[in-house]
PDB file of C-alpha atoms in Angstrom:
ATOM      1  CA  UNK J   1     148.012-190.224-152.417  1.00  0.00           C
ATOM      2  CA  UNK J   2     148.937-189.731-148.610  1.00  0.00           C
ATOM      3  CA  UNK J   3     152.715-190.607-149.440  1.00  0.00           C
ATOM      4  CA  UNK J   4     152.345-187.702-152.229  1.00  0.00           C
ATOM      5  CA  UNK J   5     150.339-185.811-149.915  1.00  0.00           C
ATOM      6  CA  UNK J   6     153.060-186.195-147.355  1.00  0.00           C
ATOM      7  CA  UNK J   7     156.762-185.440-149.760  1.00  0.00           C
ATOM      8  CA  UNK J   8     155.191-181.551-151.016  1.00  0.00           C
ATOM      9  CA  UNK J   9     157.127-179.157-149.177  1.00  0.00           C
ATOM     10  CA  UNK J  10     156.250-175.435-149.474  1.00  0.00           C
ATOM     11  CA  UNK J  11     159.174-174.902-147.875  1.00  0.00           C
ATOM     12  CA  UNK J  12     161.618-176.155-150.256  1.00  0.00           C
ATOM     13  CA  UNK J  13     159.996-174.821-153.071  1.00  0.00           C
ATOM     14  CA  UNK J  14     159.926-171.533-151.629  1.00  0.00           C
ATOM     15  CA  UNK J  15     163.756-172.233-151.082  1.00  0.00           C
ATOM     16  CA  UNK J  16     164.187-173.329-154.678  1.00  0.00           C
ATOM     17  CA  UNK J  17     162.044-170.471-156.164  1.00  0.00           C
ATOM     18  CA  UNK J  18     164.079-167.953-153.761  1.00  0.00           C
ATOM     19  CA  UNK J  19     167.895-168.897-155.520  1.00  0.00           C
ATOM     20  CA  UNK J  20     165.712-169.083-158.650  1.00  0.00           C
ATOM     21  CA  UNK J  21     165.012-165.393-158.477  1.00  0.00           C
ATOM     22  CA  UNK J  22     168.240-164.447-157.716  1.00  0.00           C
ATOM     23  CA  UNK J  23     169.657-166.236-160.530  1.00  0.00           C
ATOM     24  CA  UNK J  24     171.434-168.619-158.410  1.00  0.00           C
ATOM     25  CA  UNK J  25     170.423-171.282-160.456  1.00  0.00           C
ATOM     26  CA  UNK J  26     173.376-174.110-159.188  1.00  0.00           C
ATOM     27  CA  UNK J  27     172.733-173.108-155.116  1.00  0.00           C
ATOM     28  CA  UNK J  28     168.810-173.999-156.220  1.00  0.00           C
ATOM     29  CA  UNK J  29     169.229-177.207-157.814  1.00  0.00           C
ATOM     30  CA  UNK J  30     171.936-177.670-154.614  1.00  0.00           C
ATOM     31  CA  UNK J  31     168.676-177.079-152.661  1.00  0.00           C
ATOM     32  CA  UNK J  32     166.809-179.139-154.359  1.00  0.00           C
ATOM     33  CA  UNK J  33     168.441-182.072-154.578  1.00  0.00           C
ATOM     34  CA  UNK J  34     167.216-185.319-153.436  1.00  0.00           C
ATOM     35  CA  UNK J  35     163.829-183.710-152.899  1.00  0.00           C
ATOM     36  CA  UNK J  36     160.818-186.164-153.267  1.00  0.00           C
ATOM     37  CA  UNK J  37     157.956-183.094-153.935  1.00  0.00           C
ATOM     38  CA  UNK J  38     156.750-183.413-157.439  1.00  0.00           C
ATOM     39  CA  UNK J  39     157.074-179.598-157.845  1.00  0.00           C
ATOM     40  CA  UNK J  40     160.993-179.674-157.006  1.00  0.00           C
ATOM     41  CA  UNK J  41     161.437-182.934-159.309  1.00  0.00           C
ATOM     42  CA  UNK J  42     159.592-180.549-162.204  1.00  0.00           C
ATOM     43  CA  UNK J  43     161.704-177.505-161.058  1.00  0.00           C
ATOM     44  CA  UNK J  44     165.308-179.425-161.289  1.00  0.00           C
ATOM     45  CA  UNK J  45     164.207-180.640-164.673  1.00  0.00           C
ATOM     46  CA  UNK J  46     164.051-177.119-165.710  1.00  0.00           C
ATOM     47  CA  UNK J  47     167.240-176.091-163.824  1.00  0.00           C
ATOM     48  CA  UNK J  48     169.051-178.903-165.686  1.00  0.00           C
ATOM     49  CA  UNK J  49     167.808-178.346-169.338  1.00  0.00           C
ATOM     50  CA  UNK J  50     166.976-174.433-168.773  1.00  0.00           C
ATOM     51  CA  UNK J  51     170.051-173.381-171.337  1.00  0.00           C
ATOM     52  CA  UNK J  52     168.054-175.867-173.657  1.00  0.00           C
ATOM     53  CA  UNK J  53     164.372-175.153-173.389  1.00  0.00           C
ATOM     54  CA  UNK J  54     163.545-174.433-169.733  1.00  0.00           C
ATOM     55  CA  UNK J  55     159.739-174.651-171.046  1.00  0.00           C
ATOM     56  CA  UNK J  56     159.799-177.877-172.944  1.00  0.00           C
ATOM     57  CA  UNK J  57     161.695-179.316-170.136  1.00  0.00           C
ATOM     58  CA  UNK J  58     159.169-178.068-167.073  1.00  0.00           C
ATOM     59  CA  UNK J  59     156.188-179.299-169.199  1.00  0.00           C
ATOM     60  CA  UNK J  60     157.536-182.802-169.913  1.00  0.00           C
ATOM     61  CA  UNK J  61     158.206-183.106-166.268  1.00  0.00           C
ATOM     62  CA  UNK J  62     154.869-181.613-165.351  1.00  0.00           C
ATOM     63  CA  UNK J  63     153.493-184.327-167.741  1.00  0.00           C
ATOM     64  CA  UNK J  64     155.491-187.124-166.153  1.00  0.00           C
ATOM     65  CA  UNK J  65     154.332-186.731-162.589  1.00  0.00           C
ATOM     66  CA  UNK J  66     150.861-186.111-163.785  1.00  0.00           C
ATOM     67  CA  UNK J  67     150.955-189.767-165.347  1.00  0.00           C
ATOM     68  CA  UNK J  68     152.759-190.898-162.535  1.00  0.00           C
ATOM     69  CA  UNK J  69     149.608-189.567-160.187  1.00  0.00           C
ATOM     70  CA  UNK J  70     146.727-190.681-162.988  1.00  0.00           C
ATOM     71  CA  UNK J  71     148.526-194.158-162.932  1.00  0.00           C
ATOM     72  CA  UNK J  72     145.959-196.906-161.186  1.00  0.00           C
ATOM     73  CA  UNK J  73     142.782-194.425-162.395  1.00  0.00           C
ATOM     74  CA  UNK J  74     142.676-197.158-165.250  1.00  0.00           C
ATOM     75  CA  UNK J  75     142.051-199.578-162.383  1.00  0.00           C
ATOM     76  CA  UNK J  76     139.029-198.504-160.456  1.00  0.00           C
ATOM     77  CA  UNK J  77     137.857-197.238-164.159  1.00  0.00           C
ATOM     78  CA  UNK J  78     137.488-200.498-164.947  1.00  0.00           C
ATOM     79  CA  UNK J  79     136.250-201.750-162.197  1.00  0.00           C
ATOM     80  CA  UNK J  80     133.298-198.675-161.700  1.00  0.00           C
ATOM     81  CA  UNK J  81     132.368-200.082-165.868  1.00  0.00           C
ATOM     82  CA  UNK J  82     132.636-203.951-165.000  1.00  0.00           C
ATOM     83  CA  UNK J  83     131.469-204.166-161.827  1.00  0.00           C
ATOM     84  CA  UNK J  84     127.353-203.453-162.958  1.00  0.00           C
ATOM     85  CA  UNK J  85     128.139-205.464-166.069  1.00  0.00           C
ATOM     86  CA  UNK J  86     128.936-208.319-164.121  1.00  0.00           C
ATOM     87  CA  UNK J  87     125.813-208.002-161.782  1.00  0.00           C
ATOM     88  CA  UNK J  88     123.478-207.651-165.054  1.00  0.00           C
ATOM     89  CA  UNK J  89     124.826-210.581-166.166  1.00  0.00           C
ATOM     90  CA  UNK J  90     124.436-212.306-163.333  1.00  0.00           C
ATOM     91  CA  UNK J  91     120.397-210.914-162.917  1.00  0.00           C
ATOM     92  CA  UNK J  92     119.750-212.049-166.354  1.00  0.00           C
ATOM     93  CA  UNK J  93     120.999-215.841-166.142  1.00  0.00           C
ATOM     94  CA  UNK J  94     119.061-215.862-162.681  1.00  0.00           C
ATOM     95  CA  UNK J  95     116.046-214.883-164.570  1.00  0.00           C
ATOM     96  CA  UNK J  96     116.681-217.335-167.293  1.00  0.00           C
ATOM     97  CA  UNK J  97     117.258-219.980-164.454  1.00  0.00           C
ATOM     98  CA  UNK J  98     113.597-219.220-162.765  1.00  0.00           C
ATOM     99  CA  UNK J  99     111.795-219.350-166.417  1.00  0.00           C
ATOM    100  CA  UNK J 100     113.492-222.869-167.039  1.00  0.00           C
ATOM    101  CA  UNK J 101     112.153-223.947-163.666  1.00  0.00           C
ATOM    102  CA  UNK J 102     108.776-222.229-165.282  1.00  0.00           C
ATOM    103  CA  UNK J 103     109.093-224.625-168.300  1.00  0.00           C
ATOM    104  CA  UNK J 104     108.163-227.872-166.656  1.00  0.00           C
ATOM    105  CA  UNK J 105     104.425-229.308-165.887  1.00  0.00           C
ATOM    106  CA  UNK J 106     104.752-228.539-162.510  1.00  0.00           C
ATOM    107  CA  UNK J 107     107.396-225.826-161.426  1.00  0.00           C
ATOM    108  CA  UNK J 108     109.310-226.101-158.510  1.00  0.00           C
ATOM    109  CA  UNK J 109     109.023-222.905-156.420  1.00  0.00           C
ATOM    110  CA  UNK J 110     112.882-223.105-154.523  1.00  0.00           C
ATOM    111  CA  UNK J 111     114.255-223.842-158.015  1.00  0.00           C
ATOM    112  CA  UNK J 112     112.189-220.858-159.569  1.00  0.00           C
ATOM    113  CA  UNK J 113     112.817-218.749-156.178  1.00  0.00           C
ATOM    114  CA  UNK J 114     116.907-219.740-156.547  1.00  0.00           C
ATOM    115  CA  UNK J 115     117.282-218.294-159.846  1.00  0.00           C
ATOM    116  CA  UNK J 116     115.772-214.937-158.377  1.00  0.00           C
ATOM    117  CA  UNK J 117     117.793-215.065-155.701  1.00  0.00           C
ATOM    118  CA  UNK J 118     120.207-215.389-157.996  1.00  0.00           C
ATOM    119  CA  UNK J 119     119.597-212.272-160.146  1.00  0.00           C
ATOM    120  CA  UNK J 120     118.879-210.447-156.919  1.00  0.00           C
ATOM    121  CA  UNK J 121     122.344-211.442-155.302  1.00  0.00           C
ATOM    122  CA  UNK J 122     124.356-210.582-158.313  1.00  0.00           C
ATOM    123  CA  UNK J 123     122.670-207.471-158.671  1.00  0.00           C
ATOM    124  CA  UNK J 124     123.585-206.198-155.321  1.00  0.00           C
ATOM    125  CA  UNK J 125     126.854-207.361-155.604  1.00  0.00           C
ATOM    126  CA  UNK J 126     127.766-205.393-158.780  1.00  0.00           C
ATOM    127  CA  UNK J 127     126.227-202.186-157.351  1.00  0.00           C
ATOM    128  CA  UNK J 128     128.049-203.191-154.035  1.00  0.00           C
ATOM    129  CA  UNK J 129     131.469-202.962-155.747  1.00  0.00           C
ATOM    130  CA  UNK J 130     130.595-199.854-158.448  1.00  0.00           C
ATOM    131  CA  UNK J 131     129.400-197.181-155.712  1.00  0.00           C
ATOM    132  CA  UNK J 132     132.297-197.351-153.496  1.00  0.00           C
ATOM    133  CA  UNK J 133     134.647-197.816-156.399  1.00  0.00           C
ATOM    134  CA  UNK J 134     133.218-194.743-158.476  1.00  0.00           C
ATOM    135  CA  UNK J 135     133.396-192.718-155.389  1.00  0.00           C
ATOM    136  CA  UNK J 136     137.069-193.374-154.935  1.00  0.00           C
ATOM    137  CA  UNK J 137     137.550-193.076-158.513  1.00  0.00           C
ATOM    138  CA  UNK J 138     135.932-189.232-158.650  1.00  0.00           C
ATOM    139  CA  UNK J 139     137.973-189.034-155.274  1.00  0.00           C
ATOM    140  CA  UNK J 140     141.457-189.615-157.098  1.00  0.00           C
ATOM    141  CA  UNK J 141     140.344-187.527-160.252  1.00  0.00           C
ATOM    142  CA  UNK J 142     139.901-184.667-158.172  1.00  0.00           C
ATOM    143  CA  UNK J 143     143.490-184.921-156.204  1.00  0.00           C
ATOM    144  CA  UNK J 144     145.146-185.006-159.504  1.00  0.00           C
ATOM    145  CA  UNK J 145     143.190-182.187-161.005  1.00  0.00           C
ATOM    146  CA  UNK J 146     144.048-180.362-157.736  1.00  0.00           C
ATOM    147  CA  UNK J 147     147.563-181.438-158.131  1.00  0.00           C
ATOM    148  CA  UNK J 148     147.575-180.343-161.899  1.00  0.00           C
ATOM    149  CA  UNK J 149     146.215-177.165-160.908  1.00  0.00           C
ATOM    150  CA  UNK J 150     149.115-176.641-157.754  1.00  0.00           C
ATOM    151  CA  UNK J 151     151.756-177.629-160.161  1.00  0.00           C
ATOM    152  CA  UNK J 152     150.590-175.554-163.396  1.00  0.00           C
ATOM    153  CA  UNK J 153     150.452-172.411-160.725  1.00  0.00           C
ATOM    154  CA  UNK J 154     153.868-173.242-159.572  1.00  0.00           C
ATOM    155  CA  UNK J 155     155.825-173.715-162.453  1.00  0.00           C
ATOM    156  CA  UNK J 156     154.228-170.576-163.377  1.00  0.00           C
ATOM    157  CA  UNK J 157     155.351-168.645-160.435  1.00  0.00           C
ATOM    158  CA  UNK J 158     158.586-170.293-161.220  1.00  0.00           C
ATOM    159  CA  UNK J 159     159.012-168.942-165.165  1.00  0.00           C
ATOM    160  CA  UNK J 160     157.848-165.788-164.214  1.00  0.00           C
ATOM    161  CA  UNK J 161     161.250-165.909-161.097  1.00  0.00           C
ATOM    162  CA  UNK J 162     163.635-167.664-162.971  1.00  0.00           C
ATOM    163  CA  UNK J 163     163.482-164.925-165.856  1.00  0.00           C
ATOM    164  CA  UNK J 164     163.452-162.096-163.182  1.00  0.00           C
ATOM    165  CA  UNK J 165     167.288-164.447-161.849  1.00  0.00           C
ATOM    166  CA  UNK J 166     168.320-164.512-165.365  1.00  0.00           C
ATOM    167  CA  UNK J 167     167.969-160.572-166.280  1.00  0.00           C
ATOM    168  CA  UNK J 168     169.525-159.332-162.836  1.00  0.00           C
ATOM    169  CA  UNK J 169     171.494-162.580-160.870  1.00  0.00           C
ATOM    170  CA  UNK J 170     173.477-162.376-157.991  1.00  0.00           C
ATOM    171  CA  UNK J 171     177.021-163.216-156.953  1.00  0.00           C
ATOM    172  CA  UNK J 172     176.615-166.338-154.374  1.00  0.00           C
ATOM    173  CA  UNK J 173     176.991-166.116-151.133  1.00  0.00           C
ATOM    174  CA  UNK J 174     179.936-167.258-149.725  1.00  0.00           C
ATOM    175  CA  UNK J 175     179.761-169.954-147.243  1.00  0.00           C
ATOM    176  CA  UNK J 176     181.809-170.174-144.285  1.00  0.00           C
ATOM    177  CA  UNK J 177     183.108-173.895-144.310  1.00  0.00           C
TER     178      UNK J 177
END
């Protein structure tokens, strides 16, 4: 997320969306290139299918980096669902340890008081792992519903340009080489 955080440049978008609205569609892709901002990589998918289906091709782009960014969510999923799991499992067989130790004529208090350490332990442990891992987890939901929300507002801003560049486009400017 910080290396994401770190490649969006408003800048180059607003460079992108600027030949965009002049209809100077090959000096924005120029402008473009290389670029390592989702938004960009979504816009230059457009660009490059736009006399195709500029739509289709923004929103399987748009859909790409949004599975790109949802990737390892899976991950600490699995780990916020497991994690308690494993700690119940582990209080229950420390439970069923202390009532064995129960089962005898005389029981042993350290073996009964082991098994409850047991179940205590594994308890902690599980929670230990879930409530930093769920916090993370509802951490990294929200940056890519933030993301979603920056991108669907961009490519927006860009459909709304790039058929203002296609109705009235301008000659490019030369440049001086």
């Amino acid at each position: 997320w910080w290396k994401e955080r770190r490649t969006r440049s408003e800048e180059a978008v607003h460079r992108l969306l600027h030949f965009t609205e002049r209809g100077l569609f090959e000096e924005a892709i120029a402008s473009g290139r290389g670029a390592h901002d989702p938004v960009i990589r979504i816009f230059l998918n457009g660009l490059s299918h736009h006399h195709f289906s500029l739509e289709g091709a923004l929103e399987v782009a748009a859909n790409a980096e949004l599975r790109r960014m949802k990737r390892s969510l899976g991950v600490l999923d699995t780990i916020v669902t497991i994690a308690p799991l494993l700690g119940i499992f582990g209080t229950v067989t420390g439970i069923l340890g202390a009532f064995g130790a129960l089962e005898g004529q005389i029981p042993d208090p350290r073996t009964v008081s082991a098994g409850i350490a047991e179940a205590i332990i594994t308890t902690v442990a599980g929670l230990a792992i879930a409530i930093p891992t769920v916090i993370a987890y509802n951490y990294f939901c929200a940056q890519v519903e933030e993301a979603s929300n920056h991108i669907s507002a961009n490519v927006t801003n860009f459909q709304i340009l790039y058929q203002k560049g296609k109705q009235h486009p301008l000659e490019p400017v030369p440049q001086d080489r």
